[in-house]
Amino acid sequence: MNRRDMIKSTLGGAAMVGATGLMTPGYASKILTDSFSSSENKYVLPDLKYAYDALEPHIDAQTMELHHSRHHQAYVNGLNTANERLAEARESDDFSIVKHWSRELAFHGGGHFLHALFWKTMSPNGGGEPSDRSLRNVINRSFGSYDGFKRHFIAASNAVEGSGWGMLSYEPNSGKLVIHQAERQSDLTQWVSRPILGVDVWEHAYYLNYQNRRGDYVNAFFNVINWNAVAELYDAAATAG
Ligand code: MN3
């Protein structure tokens, strides 16, 4: 059963059950529809909602087919492999190459989620300026005007060093949109994943007590984790969908 079937089959579409629990349809489910198979418990390539040649002449059919069926599929495969190897590492308690698989998890997870976003935010009927009033308002609030947004987005995208992405994101502190550049597609995070626990391992966080013994500090961190706060964040992240 894929995510779309999940939505249909649970509570008349009011909620869906992912591998990680109960989620109401929201931000992530809008991007990640069909990107994870709960029955197989692994990530899958989402179908394109339009034909490979539907975006011509702006993006050609051969590029779309290679990009979706080869490149995106490779990210899906890489993400599943990273998860399998990390499960094996936990079982064998051998974390000697956890750095490698953490990088793979981020790179392929970033690739999978960003490409799901990319396909979703293009359409053969796209282009022009946004007609939705709240989107127009937040663009004006954030960038002064649609034209200001467009020039800034194009400049930032053109200036990404090497491989990467030009991104438009919602920044929840200010309630505004932000344009940023993503080099490669990961920087060791996974786009759309929501943090619920973090440990600062910059030296300034532990040097006075622990000097270069980061491991002792990370062990000690487990004596002060507020699991009730983490649980609250998990609930909020999961119920936001
Ligand atoms: Mn790509």
mmCIF file of C-alpha atoms in Angstrom, residues 5-194:
data_model
loop_
_atom_site.group_PDB
_atom_site.id
_atom_site.type_symbol
_atom_site.label_atom_id
_atom_site.label_comp_id
_atom_site.label_asym_id
_atom_site.label_seq_id
_atom_site.Cartn_x
_atom_site.Cartn_y
_atom_site.Cartn_z
ATOM 1 C CA ASP A 5 -3.819 4.407 -0.695
ATOM 2 C CA MET A 6 -3.073 4.949 2.983
ATOM 3 C CA ILE A 7 -4.796 8.297 2.885
ATOM 4 C CA LYS A 8 -7.819 6.787 1.169
ATOM 5 C CA SER A 9 -8.063 3.887 3.573
ATOM 6 C CA THR A 10 -7.736 5.700 6.882
ATOM 7 C CA LEU A 11 -10.437 7.779 8.493
ATOM 8 C CA GLY A 12 -11.902 8.806 5.157
ATOM 9 C CA GLY A 13 -8.813 10.790 4.261
ATOM 10 C CA ALA A 14 -8.638 12.636 7.593
ATOM 11 C CA ALA A 15 -5.369 11.005 8.567
ATOM 12 C CA MET A 16 -2.760 8.685 7.215
ATOM 13 C CA VAL A 17 -0.520 6.135 8.819
ATOM 14 C CA GLY A 18 3.131 6.242 7.801
ATOM 15 C CA ALA A 19 5.817 3.864 8.895
ATOM 16 C CA THR A 20 6.573 6.186 11.769
ATOM 17 C CA GLY A 21 3.075 6.698 13.099
ATOM 18 C CA LEU A 22 -0.122 8.591 12.612
ATOM 19 C CA MET A 23 0.099 11.754 10.564
ATOM 20 C CA THR A 24 -2.510 14.148 9.315
ATOM 21 C CA PRO A 25 -2.027 15.323 5.741
ATOM 22 C CA GLY A 26 0.146 18.427 5.799
ATOM 23 C CA TYR A 27 3.348 19.894 4.476
ATOM 24 C CA ALA A 28 5.449 16.730 4.184
ATOM 25 C CA SER A 29 2.626 14.603 2.841
ATOM 26 C CA LYS A 30 2.093 17.160 0.085
ATOM 27 C CA ILE A 31 5.671 16.731 -1.118
ATOM 28 C CA LEU A 32 6.194 13.101 -0.312
ATOM 29 C CA THR A 33 3.065 11.479 -1.690
ATOM 30 C CA ASP A 34 4.083 8.099 -3.130
ATOM 31 C CA SER A 35 7.711 8.560 -2.022
ATOM 32 C CA PHE A 36 7.623 5.930 0.725
ATOM 33 C CA SER A 37 5.997 2.485 0.744
ATOM 34 C CA SER A 38 4.719 1.581 4.183
ATOM 35 C CA SER A 39 4.032 -2.025 3.142
ATOM 36 C CA GLU A 40 7.607 -2.531 1.932
ATOM 37 C CA ASN A 41 9.002 -0.181 4.602
ATOM 38 C CA LYS A 42 11.262 1.532 2.103
ATOM 39 C CA TYR A 43 11.471 4.602 -0.101
ATOM 40 C CA VAL A 44 10.126 4.379 -3.644
ATOM 41 C CA LEU A 45 10.268 6.519 -6.789
ATOM 42 C CA PRO A 46 7.117 8.653 -7.033
ATOM 43 C CA ASP A 47 5.278 8.659 -10.357
ATOM 44 C CA LEU A 48 5.461 11.820 -12.411
ATOM 45 C CA LYS A 49 2.009 13.373 -12.691
ATOM 46 C CA TYR A 50 2.701 14.400 -16.307
ATOM 47 C CA ALA A 51 4.394 12.827 -19.333
ATOM 48 C CA TYR A 52 8.161 13.092 -19.853
ATOM 49 C CA ASP A 53 7.569 15.330 -22.883
ATOM 50 C CA ALA A 54 4.921 17.492 -21.182
ATOM 51 C CA LEU A 55 7.329 20.293 -20.215
ATOM 52 C CA GLU A 56 8.775 20.734 -23.722
ATOM 53 C CA PRO A 57 10.156 22.934 -25.158
ATOM 54 C CA HIS A 58 11.355 24.265 -21.772
ATOM 55 C CA ILE A 59 12.653 20.929 -20.480
ATOM 56 C CA ASP A 60 13.124 18.182 -23.039
ATOM 57 C CA ALA A 61 11.691 14.673 -22.760
ATOM 58 C CA GLN A 62 15.044 12.872 -22.756
ATOM 59 C CA THR A 63 16.320 14.986 -19.873
ATOM 60 C CA MET A 64 13.132 14.397 -17.912
ATOM 61 C CA GLU A 65 13.236 10.631 -18.474
ATOM 62 C CA LEU A 66 16.912 10.312 -17.479
ATOM 63 C CA HIS A 67 16.484 12.659 -14.545
ATOM 64 C CA HIS A 68 13.427 10.900 -13.139
ATOM 65 C CA SER A 69 13.946 7.250 -14.026
ATOM 66 C CA ARG A 70 17.751 7.072 -13.593
ATOM 67 C CA HIS A 71 18.985 9.868 -11.357
ATOM 68 C CA HIS A 72 16.079 10.051 -8.946
ATOM 69 C CA GLN A 73 15.848 6.237 -8.834
ATOM 70 C CA ALA A 74 19.528 6.134 -7.878
ATOM 71 C CA TYR A 75 18.839 8.431 -4.906
ATOM 72 C CA VAL A 76 15.962 6.210 -3.805
ATOM 73 C CA ASN A 77 18.202 3.139 -4.037
ATOM 74 C CA GLY A 78 21.066 4.877 -2.246
ATOM 75 C CA LEU A 79 18.797 6.029 0.559
ATOM 76 C CA ASN A 80 17.410 2.516 1.083
ATOM 77 C CA THR A 81 20.926 1.045 1.046
ATOM 78 C CA ALA A 82 22.141 3.577 3.614
ATOM 79 C CA ASN A 83 19.246 2.707 5.902
ATOM 80 C CA GLU A 84 19.950 -1.030 5.519
ATOM 81 C CA ARG A 85 23.674 -0.636 6.278
ATOM 82 C CA LEU A 86 22.912 1.553 9.313
ATOM 83 C CA ALA A 87 20.476 -1.089 10.604
ATOM 84 C CA GLU A 88 23.246 -3.681 10.217
ATOM 85 C CA ALA A 89 25.643 -1.403 12.081
ATOM 86 C CA ARG A 90 23.217 -1.151 14.987
ATOM 87 C CA GLU A 91 22.718 -4.931 15.035
ATOM 88 C CA SER A 92 26.436 -5.695 14.969
ATOM 89 C CA ASP A 93 27.331 -2.679 17.107
ATOM 90 C CA ASP A 94 29.956 -1.840 14.477
ATOM 91 C CA PHE A 95 29.802 1.889 13.798
ATOM 92 C CA SER A 96 33.294 2.129 12.312
ATOM 93 C CA ILE A 97 31.990 3.668 9.070
ATOM 94 C CA VAL A 98 28.962 5.505 10.457
ATOM 95 C CA LYS A 99 30.359 8.743 8.978
ATOM 96 C CA HIS A 100 30.213 7.276 5.479
ATOM 97 C CA TRP A 101 26.639 6.011 5.836
ATOM 98 C CA SER A 102 25.502 9.239 7.490
ATOM 99 C CA ARG A 103 26.790 11.088 4.424
ATOM 100 C CA GLU A 104 25.051 8.631 2.124
ATOM 101 C CA LEU A 105 21.830 8.982 4.114
ATOM 102 C CA ALA A 106 21.955 12.767 3.774
ATOM 103 C CA PHE A 107 23.034 12.867 0.128
ATOM 104 C CA HIS A 108 20.499 10.351 -1.143
ATOM 105 C CA GLY A 109 17.769 11.482 1.256
ATOM 106 C CA GLY A 110 18.319 15.053 0.136
ATOM 107 C CA GLY A 111 18.205 13.918 -3.469
ATOM 108 C CA HIS A 112 15.033 11.906 -3.006
ATOM 109 C CA PHE A 113 13.074 14.577 -1.137
ATOM 110 C CA LEU A 114 14.244 17.526 -3.253
ATOM 111 C CA HIS A 115 13.461 15.749 -6.519
ATOM 112 C CA ALA A 116 9.994 14.847 -5.203
ATOM 113 C CA LEU A 117 9.573 18.602 -4.544
ATOM 114 C CA PHE A 118 10.984 19.485 -7.977
ATOM 115 C CA TRP A 119 8.571 17.252 -9.939
ATOM 116 C CA LYS A 120 5.657 18.439 -7.834
ATOM 117 C CA THR A 121 6.371 22.138 -8.351
ATOM 118 C CA MET A 122 6.478 21.984 -12.147
ATOM 119 C CA SER A 123 3.522 21.624 -14.508
ATOM 120 C CA PRO A 124 2.804 21.783 -18.232
ATOM 121 C CA ASN A 125 0.236 24.418 -17.214
ATOM 122 C CA GLY A 126 2.705 26.372 -15.064
ATOM 123 C CA GLY A 127 4.473 29.702 -15.470
ATOM 124 C CA GLY A 128 3.234 33.263 -15.087
ATOM 125 C CA GLU A 129 2.875 34.840 -11.653
ATOM 126 C CA PRO A 130 1.202 33.198 -8.658
ATOM 127 C CA SER A 131 -2.514 33.947 -8.455
ATOM 128 C CA ASP A 132 -2.973 32.759 -4.859
ATOM 129 C CA ARG A 133 -3.406 35.829 -2.663
ATOM 130 C CA SER A 134 -1.610 34.586 0.442
ATOM 131 C CA LEU A 135 1.368 33.451 -1.633
ATOM 132 C CA ARG A 136 1.494 36.815 -3.403
ATOM 133 C CA ASN A 137 1.312 38.592 -0.061
ATOM 134 C CA VAL A 138 4.143 36.621 1.528
ATOM 135 C CA ILE A 139 6.326 37.125 -1.566
ATOM 136 C CA ASN A 140 5.718 40.890 -1.356
ATOM 137 C CA ARG A 141 6.401 40.916 2.401
ATOM 138 C CA SER A 142 9.600 38.940 1.948
ATOM 139 C CA PHE A 143 11.092 40.376 -1.245
ATOM 140 C CA GLY A 144 9.269 43.660 -1.870
ATOM 141 C CA SER A 145 7.653 42.451 -5.081
ATOM 142 C CA TYR A 146 7.311 39.456 -7.357
ATOM 143 C CA ASP A 147 9.910 40.996 -9.646
ATOM 144 C CA GLY A 148 12.322 41.356 -6.713
ATOM 145 C CA PHE A 149 11.773 37.724 -5.804
ATOM 146 C CA LYS A 150 12.304 36.546 -9.379
ATOM 147 C CA ARG A 151 15.536 38.483 -9.918
ATOM 148 C CA HIS A 152 16.893 37.347 -6.541
ATOM 149 C CA PHE A 153 15.926 33.677 -7.113
ATOM 150 C CA ILE A 154 17.494 33.614 -10.573
ATOM 151 C CA ALA A 155 20.693 35.300 -9.349
ATOM 152 C CA ALA A 156 21.018 32.929 -6.376
ATOM 153 C CA SER A 157 20.355 29.851 -8.529
ATOM 154 C CA ASN A 158 22.879 30.946 -11.155
ATOM 155 C CA ALA A 159 25.486 31.532 -8.449
ATOM 156 C CA VAL A 160 25.326 28.088 -6.828
ATOM 157 C CA GLU A 161 28.881 26.731 -6.945
ATOM 158 C CA GLY A 162 28.996 23.469 -8.858
ATOM 159 C CA SER A 163 26.064 21.130 -8.248
ATOM 160 C CA GLY A 164 23.169 22.206 -6.119
ATOM 161 C CA TRP A 165 19.828 23.884 -5.905
ATOM 162 C CA GLY A 166 18.239 27.303 -5.752
ATOM 163 C CA MET A 167 15.631 27.124 -3.022
ATOM 164 C CA LEU A 168 12.627 29.074 -1.795
ATOM 165 C CA SER A 169 11.634 28.117 1.747
ATOM 166 C CA TYR A 170 9.312 29.185 4.525
ATOM 167 C CA GLU A 171 11.167 30.477 7.561
ATOM 168 C CA PRO A 172 8.874 29.965 10.564
ATOM 169 C CA ASN A 173 10.523 32.477 12.928
ATOM 170 C CA SER A 174 9.708 35.505 10.783
ATOM 171 C CA GLY A 175 6.819 33.969 8.876
ATOM 172 C CA LYS A 176 8.561 35.092 5.677
ATOM 173 C CA LEU A 177 10.004 33.267 2.709
ATOM 174 C CA VAL A 178 13.749 32.959 2.221
ATOM 175 C CA ILE A 179 15.850 32.278 -0.872
ATOM 176 C CA HIS A 180 18.900 30.168 -0.281
ATOM 177 C CA GLN A 181 21.400 28.002 -2.074
ATOM 178 C CA ALA A 182 21.899 24.323 -1.359
ATOM 179 C CA GLU A 183 25.317 23.078 -2.449
ATOM 180 C CA ARG A 184 25.093 19.502 -3.612
ATOM 181 C CA GLN A 185 21.766 18.531 -2.060
ATOM 182 C CA SER A 186 22.472 17.613 1.459
ATOM 183 C CA ASP A 187 25.124 19.337 3.545
ATOM 184 C CA LEU A 188 24.548 16.324 5.794
ATOM 185 C CA THR A 189 20.914 17.033 6.435
ATOM 186 C CA GLN A 190 17.805 15.581 4.862
ATOM 187 C CA TRP A 191 15.470 18.210 3.490
ATOM 188 C CA VAL A 192 11.951 18.027 4.930
ATOM 189 C CA SER A 193 13.091 15.967 7.919
ATOM 190 C CA ARG A 194 12.242 17.807 11.139
#
